[in-house]
PQR file with spaces between the fields and no chain letter, atoms N, CA, C, O and H, PARSE charges and radii, in Angstrom:
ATOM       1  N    UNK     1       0.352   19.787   48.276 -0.4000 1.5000
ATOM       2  CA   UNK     1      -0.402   19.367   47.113 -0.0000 2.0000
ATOM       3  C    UNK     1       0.382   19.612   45.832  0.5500 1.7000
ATOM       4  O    UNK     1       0.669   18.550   45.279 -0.5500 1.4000
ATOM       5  N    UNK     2       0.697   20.406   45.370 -0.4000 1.5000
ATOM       6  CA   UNK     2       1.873   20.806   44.873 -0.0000 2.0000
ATOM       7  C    UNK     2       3.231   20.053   44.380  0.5500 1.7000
ATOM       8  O    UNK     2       3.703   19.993   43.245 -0.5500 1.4000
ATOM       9  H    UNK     2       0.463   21.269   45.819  0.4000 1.0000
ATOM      10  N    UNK     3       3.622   19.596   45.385 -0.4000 1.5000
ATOM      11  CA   UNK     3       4.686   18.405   45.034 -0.0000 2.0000
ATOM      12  C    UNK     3       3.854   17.154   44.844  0.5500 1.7000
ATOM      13  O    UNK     3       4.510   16.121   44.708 -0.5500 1.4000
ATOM      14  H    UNK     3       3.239   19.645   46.308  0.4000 1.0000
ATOM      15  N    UNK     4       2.748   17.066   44.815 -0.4000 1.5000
ATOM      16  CA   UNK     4       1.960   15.779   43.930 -0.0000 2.0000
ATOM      17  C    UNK     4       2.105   15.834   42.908  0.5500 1.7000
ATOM      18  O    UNK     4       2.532   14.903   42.224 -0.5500 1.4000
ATOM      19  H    UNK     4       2.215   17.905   44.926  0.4000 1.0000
ATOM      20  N    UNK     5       1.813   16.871   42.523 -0.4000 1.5000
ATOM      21  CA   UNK     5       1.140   17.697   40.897 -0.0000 2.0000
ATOM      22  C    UNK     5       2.002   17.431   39.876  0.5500 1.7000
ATOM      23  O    UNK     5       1.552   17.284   38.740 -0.5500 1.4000
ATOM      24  H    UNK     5       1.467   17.627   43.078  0.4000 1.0000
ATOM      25  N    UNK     6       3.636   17.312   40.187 -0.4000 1.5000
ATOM      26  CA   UNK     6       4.607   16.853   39.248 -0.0000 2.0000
ATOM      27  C    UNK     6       4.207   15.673   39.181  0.5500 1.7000
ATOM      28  O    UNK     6       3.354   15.429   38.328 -0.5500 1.4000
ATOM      29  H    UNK     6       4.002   17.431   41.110  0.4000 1.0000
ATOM      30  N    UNK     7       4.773   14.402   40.195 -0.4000 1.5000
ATOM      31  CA   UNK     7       4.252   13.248   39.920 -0.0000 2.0000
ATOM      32  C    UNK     7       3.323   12.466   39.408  0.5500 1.7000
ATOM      33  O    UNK     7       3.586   11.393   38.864 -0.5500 1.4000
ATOM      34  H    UNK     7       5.466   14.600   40.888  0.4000 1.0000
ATOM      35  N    UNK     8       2.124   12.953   39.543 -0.4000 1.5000
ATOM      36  CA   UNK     8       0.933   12.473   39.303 -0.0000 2.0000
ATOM      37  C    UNK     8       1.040   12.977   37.718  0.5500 1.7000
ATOM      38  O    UNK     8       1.074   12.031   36.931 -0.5500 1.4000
ATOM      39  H    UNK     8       1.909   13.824   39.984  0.4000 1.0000
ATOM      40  N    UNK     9       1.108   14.481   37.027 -0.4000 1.5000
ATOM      41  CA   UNK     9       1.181   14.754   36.199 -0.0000 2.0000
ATOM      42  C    UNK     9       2.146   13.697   35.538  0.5500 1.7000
ATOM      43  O    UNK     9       1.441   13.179   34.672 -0.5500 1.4000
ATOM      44  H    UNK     9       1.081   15.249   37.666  0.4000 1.0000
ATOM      45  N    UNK    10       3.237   13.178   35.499 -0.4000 1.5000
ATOM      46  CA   UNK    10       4.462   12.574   34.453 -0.0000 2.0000
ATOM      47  C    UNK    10       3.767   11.133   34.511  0.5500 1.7000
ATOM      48  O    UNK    10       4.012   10.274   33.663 -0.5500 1.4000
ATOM      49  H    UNK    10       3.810   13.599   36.203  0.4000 1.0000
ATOM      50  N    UNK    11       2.920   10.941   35.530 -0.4000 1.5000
ATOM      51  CA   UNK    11       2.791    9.189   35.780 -0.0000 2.0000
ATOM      52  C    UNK    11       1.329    9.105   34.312  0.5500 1.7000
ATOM      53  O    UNK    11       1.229    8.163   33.526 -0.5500 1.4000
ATOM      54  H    UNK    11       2.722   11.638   36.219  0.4000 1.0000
ATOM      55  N    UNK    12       0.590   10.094   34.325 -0.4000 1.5000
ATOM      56  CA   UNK    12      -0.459   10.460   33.560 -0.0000 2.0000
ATOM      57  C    UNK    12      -0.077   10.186   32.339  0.5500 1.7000
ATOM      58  O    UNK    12      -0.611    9.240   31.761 -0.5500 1.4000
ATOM      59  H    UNK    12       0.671   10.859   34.964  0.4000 1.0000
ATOM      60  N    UNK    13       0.909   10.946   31.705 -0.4000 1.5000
ATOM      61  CA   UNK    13       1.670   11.435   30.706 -0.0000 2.0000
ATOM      62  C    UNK    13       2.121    9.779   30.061  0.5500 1.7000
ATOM      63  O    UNK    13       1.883    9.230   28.985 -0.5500 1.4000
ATOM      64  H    UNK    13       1.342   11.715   32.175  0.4000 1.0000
ATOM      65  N    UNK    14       2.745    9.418   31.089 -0.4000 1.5000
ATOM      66  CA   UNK    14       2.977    8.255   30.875 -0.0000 2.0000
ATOM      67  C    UNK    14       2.549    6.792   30.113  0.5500 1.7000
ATOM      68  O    UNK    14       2.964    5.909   29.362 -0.5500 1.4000
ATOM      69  H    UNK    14       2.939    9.864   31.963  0.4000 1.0000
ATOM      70  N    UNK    15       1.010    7.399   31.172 -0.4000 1.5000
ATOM      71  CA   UNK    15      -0.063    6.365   30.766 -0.0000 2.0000
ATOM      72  C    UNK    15      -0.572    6.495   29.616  0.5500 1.7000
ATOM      73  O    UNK    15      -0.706    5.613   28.767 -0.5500 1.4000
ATOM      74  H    UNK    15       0.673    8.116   31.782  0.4000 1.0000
ATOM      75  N    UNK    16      -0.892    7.678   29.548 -0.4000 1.5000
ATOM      76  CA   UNK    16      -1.467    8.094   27.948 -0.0000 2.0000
ATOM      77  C    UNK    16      -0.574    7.430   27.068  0.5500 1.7000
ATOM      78  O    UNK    16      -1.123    6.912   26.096 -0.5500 1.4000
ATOM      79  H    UNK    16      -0.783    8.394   30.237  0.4000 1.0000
ATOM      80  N    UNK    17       0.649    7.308   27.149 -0.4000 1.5000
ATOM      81  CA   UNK    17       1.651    7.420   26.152 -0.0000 2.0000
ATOM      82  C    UNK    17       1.455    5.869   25.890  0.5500 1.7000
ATOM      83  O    UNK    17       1.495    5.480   24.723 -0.5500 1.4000
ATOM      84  H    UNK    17       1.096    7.729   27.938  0.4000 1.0000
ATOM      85  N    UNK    18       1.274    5.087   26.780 -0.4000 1.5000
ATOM      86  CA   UNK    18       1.548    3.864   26.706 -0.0000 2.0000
ATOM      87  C    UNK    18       0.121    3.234   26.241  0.5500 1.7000
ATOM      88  O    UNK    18       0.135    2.150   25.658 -0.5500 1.4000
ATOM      89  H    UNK    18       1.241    5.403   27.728  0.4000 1.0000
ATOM      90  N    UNK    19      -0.562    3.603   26.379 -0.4000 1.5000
ATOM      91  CA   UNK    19      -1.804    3.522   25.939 -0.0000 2.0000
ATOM      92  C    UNK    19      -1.868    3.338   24.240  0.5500 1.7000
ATOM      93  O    UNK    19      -2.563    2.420   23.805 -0.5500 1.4000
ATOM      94  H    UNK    19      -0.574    4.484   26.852  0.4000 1.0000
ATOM      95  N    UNK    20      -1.336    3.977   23.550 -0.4000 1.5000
ATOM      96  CA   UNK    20      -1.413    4.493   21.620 -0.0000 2.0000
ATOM      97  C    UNK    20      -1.005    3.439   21.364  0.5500 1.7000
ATOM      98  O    UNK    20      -1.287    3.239   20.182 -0.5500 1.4000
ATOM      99  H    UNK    20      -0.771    4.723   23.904  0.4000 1.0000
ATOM     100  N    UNK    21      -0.214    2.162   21.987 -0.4000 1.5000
ATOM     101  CA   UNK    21       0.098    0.946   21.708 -0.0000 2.0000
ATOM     102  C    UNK    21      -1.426   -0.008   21.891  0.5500 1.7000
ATOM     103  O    UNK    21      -1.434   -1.146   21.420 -0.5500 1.4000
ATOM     104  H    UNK    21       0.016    2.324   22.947  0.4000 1.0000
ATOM     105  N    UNK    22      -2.239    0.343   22.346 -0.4000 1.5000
ATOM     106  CA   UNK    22      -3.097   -0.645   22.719 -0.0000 2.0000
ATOM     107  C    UNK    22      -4.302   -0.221   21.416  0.5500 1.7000
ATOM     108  O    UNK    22      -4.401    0.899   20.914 -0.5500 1.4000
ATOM     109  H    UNK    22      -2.233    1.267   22.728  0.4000 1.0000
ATOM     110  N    UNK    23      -4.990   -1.214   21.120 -0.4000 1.5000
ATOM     111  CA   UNK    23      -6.291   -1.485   20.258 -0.0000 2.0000
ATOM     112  C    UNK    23      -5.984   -2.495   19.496  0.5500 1.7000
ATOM     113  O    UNK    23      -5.072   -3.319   19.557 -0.5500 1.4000
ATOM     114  H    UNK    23      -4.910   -2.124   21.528  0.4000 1.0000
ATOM     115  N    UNK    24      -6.890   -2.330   18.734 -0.4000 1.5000
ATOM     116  CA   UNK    24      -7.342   -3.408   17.164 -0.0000 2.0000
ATOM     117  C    UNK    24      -6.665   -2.628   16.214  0.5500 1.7000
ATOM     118  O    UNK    24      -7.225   -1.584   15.879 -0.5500 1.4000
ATOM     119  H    UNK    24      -7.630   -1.660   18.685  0.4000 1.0000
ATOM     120  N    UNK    25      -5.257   -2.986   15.555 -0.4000 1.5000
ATOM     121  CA   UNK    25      -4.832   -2.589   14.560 -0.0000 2.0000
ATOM     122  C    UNK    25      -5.283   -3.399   13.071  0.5500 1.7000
ATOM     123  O    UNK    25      -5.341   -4.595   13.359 -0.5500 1.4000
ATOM     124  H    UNK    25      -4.802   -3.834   15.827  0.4000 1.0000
ATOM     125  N    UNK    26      -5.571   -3.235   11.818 -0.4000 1.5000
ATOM     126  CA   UNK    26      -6.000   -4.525   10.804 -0.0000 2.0000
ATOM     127  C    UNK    26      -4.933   -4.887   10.593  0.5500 1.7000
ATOM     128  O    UNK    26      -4.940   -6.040   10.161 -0.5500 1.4000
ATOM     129  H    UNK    26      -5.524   -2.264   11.584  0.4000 1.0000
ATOM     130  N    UNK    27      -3.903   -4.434   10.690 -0.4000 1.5000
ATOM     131  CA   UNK    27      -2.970   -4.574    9.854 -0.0000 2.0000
ATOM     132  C    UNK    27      -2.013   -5.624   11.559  0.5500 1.7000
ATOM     133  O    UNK    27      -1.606   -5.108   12.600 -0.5500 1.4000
ATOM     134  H    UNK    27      -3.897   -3.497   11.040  0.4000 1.0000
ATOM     135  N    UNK    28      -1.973   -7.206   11.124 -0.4000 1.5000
ATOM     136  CA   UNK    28      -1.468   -7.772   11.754 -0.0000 2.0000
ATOM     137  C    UNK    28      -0.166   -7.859   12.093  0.5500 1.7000
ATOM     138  O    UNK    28       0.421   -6.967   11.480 -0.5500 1.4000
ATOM     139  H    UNK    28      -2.304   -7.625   10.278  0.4000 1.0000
ATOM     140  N    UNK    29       1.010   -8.832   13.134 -0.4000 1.5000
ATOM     141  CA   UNK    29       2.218   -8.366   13.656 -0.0000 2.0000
ATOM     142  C    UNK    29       3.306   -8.898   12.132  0.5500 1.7000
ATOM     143  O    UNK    29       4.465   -8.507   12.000 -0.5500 1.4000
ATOM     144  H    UNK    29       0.534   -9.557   13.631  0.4000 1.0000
ATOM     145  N    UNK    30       2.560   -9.880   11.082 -0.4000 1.5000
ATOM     146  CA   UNK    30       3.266  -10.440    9.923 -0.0000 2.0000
ATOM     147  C    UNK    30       3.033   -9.299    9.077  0.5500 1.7000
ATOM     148  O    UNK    30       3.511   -9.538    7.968 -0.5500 1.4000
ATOM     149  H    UNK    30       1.618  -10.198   11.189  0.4000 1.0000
ATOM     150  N    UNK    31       2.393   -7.924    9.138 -0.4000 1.5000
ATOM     151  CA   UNK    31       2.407   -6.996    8.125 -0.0000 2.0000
ATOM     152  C    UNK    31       1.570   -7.342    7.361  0.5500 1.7000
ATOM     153  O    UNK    31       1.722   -6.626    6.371 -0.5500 1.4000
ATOM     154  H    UNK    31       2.005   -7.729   10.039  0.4000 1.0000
ATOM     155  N    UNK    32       0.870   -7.920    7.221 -0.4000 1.5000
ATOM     156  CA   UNK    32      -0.652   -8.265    6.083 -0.0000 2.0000
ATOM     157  C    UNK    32      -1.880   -7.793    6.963  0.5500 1.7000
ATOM     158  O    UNK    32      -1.916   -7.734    8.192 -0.5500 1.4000
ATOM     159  H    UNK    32       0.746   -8.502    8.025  0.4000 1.0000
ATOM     160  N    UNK    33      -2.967   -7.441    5.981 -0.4000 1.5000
ATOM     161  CA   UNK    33      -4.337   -7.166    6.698 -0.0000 2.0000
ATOM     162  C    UNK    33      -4.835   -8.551    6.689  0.5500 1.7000
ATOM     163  O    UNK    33      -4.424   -9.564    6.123 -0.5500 1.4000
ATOM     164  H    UNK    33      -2.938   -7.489    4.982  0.4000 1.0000
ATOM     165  N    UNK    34      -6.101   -8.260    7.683 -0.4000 1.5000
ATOM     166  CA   UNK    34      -7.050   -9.855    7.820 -0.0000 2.0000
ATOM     167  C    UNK    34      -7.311  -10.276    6.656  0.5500 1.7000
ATOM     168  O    UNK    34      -7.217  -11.483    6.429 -0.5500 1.4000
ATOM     169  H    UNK    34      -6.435   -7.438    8.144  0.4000 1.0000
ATOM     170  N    UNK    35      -7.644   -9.503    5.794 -0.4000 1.5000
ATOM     171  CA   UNK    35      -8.158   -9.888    4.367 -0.0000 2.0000
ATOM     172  C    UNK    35      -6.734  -10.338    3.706  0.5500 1.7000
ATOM     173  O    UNK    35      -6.739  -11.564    3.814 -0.5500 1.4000
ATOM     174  H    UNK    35      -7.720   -8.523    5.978  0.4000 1.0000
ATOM     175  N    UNK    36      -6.127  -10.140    3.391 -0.4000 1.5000
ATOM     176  CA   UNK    36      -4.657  -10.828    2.935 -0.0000 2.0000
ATOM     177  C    UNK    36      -3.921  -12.309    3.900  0.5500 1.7000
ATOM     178  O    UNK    36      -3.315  -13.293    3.478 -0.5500 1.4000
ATOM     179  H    UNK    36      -6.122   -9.144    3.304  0.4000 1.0000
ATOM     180  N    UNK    37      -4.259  -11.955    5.129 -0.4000 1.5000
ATOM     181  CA   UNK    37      -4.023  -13.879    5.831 -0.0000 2.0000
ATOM     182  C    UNK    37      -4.912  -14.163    4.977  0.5500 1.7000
ATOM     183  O    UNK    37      -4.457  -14.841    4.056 -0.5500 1.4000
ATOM     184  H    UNK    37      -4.752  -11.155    5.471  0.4000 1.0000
ATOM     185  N    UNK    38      -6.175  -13.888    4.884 -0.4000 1.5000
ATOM     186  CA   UNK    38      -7.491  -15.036    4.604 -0.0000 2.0000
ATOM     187  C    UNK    38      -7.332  -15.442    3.864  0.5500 1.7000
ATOM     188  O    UNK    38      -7.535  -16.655    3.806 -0.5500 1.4000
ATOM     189  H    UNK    38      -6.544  -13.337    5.633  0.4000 1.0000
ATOM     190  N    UNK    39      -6.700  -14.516    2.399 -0.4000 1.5000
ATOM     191  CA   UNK    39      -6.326  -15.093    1.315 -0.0000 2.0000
ATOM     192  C    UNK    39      -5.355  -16.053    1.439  0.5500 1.7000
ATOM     193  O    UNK    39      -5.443  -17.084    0.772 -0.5500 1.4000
ATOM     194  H    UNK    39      -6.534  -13.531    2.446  0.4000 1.0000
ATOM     195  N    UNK    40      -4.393  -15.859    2.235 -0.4000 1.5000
ATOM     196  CA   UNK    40      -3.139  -17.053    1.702 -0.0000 2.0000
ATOM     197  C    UNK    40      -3.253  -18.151    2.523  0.5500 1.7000
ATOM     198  O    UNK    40      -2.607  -19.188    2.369 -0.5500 1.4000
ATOM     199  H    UNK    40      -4.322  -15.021    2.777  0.4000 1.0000
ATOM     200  N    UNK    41      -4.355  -17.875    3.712 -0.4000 1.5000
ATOM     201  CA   UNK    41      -4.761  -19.144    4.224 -0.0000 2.0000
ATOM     202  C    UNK    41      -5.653  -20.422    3.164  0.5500 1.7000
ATOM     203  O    UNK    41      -5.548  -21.649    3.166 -0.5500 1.4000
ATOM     204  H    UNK    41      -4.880  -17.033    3.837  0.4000 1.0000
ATOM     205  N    UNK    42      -6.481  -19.535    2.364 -0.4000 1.5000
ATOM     206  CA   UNK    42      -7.419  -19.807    1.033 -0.0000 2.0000
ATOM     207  C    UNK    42      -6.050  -20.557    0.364  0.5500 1.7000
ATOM     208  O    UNK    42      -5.936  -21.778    0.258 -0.5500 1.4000
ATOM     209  H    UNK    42      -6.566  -18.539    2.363  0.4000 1.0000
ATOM     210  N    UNK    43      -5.034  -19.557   -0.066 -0.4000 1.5000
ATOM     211  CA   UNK    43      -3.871  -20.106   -1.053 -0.0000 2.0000
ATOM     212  C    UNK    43      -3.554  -21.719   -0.924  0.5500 1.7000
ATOM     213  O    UNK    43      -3.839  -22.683   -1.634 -0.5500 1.4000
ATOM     214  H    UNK    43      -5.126  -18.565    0.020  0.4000 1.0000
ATOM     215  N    UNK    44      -2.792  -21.555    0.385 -0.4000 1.5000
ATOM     216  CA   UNK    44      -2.653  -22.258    1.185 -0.0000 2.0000
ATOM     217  C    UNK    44      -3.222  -24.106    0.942  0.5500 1.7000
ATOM     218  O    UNK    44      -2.758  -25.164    0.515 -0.5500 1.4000
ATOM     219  H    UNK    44      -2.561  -20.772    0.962  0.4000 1.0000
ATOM     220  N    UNK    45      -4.595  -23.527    1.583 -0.4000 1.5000
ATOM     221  CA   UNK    45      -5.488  -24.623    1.892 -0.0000 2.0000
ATOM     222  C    UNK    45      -5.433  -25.239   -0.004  0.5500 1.7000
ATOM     223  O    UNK    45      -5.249  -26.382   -0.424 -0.5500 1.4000
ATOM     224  H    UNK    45      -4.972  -22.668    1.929  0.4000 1.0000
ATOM     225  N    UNK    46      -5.601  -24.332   -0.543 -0.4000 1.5000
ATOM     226  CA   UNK    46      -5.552  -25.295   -1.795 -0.0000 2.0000
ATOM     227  C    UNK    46      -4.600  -25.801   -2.912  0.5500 1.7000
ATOM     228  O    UNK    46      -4.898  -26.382   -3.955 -0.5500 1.4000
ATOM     229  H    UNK    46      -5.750  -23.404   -0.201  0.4000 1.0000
ATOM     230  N    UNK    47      -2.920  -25.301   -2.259 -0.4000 1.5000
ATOM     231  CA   UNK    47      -2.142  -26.053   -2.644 -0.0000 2.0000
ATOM     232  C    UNK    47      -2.286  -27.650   -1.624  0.5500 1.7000
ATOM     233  O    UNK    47      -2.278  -28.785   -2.101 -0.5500 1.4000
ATOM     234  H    UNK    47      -2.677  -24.828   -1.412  0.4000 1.0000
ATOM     235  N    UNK    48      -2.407  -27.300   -0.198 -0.4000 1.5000
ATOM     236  CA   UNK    48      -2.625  -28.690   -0.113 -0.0000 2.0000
ATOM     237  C    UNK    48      -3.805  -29.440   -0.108  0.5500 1.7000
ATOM     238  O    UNK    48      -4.204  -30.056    0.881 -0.5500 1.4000
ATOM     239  H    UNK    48      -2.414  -26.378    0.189  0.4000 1.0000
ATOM     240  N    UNK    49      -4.334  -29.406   -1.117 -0.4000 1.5000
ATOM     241  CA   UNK    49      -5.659  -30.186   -1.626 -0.0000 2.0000
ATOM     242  C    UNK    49      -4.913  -30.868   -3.205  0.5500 1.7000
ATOM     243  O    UNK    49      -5.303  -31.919   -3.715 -0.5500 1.4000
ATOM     244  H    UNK    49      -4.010  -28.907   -1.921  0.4000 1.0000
ATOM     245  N    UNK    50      -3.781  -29.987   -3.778 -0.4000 1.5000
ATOM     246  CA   UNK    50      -3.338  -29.731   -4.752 -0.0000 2.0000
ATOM     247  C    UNK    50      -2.325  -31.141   -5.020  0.5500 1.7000
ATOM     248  O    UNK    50      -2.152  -31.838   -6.020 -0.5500 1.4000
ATOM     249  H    UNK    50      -3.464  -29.134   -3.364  0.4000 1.0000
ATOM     250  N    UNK    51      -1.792  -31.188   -3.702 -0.4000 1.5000
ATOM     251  CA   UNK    51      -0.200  -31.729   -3.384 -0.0000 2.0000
ATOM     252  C    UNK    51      -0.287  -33.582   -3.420  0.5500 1.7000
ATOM     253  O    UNK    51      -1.347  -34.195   -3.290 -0.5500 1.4000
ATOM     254  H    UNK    51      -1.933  -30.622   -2.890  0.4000 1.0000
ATOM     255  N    UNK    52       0.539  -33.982   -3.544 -0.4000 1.5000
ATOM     256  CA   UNK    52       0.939  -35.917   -4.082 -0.0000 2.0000
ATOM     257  C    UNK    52       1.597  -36.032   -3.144  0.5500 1.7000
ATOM     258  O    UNK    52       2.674  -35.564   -2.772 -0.5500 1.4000
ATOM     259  H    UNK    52       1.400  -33.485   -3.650  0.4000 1.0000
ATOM     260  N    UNK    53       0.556  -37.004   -2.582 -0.4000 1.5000
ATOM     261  CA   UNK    53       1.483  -37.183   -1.166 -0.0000 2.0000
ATOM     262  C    UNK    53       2.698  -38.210   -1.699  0.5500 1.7000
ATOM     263  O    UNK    53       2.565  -38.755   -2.795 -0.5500 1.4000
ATOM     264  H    UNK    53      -0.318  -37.384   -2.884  0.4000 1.0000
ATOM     265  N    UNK    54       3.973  -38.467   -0.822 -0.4000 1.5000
ATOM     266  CA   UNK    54       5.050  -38.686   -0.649 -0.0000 2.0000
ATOM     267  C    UNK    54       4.820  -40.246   -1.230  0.5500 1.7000
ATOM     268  O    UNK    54       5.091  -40.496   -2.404 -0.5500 1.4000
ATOM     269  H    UNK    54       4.081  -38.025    0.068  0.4000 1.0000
ATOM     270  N    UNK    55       4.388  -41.104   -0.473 -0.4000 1.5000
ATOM     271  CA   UNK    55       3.926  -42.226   -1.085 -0.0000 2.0000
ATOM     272  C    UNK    55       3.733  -42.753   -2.365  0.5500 1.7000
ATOM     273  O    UNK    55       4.191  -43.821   -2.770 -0.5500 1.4000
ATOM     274  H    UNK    55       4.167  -40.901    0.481  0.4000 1.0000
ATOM     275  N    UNK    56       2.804  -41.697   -3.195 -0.4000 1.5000
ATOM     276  CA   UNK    56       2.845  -41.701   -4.237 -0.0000 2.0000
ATOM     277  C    UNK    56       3.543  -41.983   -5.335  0.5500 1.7000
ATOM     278  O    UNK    56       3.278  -42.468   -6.435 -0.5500 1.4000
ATOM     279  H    UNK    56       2.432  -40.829   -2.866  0.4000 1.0000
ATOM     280  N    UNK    57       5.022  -41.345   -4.499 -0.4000 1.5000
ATOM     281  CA   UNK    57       6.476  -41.020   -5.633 -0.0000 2.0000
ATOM     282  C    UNK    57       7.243  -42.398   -5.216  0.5500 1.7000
ATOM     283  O    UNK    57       8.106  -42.706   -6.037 -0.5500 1.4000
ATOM     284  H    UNK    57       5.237  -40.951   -3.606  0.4000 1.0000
ATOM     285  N    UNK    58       7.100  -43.363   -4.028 -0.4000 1.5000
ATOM     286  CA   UNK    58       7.951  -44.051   -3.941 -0.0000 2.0000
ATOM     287  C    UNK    58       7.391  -45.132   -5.211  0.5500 1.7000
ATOM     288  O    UNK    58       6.265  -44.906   -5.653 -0.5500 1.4000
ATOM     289  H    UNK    58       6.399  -43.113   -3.360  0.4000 1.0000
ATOM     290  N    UNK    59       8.159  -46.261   -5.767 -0.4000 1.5000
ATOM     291  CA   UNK    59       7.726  -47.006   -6.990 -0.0000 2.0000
ATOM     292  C    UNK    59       7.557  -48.151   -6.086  0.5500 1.7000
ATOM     293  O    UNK    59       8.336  -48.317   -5.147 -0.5500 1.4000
ATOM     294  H    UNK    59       9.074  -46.445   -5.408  0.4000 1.0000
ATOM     295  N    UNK    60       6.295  -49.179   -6.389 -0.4000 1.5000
ATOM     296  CA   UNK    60       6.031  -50.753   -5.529 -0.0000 2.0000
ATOM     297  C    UNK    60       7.154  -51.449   -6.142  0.5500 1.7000
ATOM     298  O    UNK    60       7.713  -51.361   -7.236 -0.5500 1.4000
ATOM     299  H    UNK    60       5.662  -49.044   -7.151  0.4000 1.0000
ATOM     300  N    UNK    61       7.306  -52.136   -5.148 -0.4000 1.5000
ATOM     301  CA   UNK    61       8.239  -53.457   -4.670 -0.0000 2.0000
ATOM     302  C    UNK    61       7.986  -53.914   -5.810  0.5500 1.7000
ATOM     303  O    UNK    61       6.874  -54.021   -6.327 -0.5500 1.4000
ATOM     304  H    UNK    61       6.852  -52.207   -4.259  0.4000 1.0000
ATOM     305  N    UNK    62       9.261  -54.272   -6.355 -0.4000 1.5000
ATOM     306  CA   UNK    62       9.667  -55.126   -7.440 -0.0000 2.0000
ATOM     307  C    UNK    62       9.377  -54.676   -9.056  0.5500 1.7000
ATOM     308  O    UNK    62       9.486  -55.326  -10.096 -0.5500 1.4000
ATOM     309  H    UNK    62      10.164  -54.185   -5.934  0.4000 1.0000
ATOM     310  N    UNK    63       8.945  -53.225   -8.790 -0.4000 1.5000
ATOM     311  CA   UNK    63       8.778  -52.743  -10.292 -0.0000 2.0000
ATOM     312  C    UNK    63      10.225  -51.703  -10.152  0.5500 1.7000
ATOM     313  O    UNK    63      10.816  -51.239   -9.177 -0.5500 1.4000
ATOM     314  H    UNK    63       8.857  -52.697   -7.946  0.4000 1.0000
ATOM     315  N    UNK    64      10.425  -51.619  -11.525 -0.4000 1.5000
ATOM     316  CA   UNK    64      11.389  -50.811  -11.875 -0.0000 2.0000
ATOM     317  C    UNK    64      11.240  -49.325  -12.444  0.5500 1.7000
ATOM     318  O    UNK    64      10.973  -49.283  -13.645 -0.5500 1.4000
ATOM     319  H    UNK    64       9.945  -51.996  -12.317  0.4000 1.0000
ATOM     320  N    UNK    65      11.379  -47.978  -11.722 -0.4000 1.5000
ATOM     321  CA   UNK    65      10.890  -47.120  -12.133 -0.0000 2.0000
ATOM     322  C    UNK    65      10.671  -46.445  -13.621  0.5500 1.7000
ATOM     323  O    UNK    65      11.777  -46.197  -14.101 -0.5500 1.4000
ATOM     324  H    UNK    65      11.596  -48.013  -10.747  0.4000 1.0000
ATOM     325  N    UNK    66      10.111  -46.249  -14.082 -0.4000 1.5000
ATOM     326  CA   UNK    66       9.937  -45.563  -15.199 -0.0000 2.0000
ATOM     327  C    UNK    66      10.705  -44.171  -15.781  0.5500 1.7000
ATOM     328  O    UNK    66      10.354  -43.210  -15.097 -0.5500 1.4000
ATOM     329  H    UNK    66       9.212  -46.451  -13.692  0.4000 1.0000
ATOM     330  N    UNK    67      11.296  -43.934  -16.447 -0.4000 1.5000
ATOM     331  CA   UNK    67      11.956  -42.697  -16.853 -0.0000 2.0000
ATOM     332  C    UNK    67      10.700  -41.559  -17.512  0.5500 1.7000
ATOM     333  O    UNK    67      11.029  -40.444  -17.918 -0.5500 1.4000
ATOM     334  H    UNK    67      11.581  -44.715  -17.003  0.4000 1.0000
């Protein structure tokens, strides 16, 4: 029983250890909290509400652009 007692003990040790990696951290793997994505998802979303689409900039056929 005895020569279990090491093994079983380090495999334990182990587990625990590997364990302190696991849960719900707030702080996400990009280094911002949820509340800081949300915001720049917010940011985000309303530069492109903001933005001219591409189209816009090309000038119609047969006009000459404007300075």
């Amino acid at each position: 029983m005895k020569r279990l007692a090491a093994p079983i003990a380090i495999g334990l040790v182990l587990a625990a250890g590997s364990l302190g990696g696991c849960g719900s951290d707030p702080v996400d793997r990009g280094g911002v909290t949820a509340s800081e994505a949300q915001q720049l998802n917010d940011a985000a979303a309303m530069l492109e509400n903001d933005s001219v689409s591409a189209n816009a900039l090309v000038p119609e056929a047969g006009k000459e652009p404007t300075p």
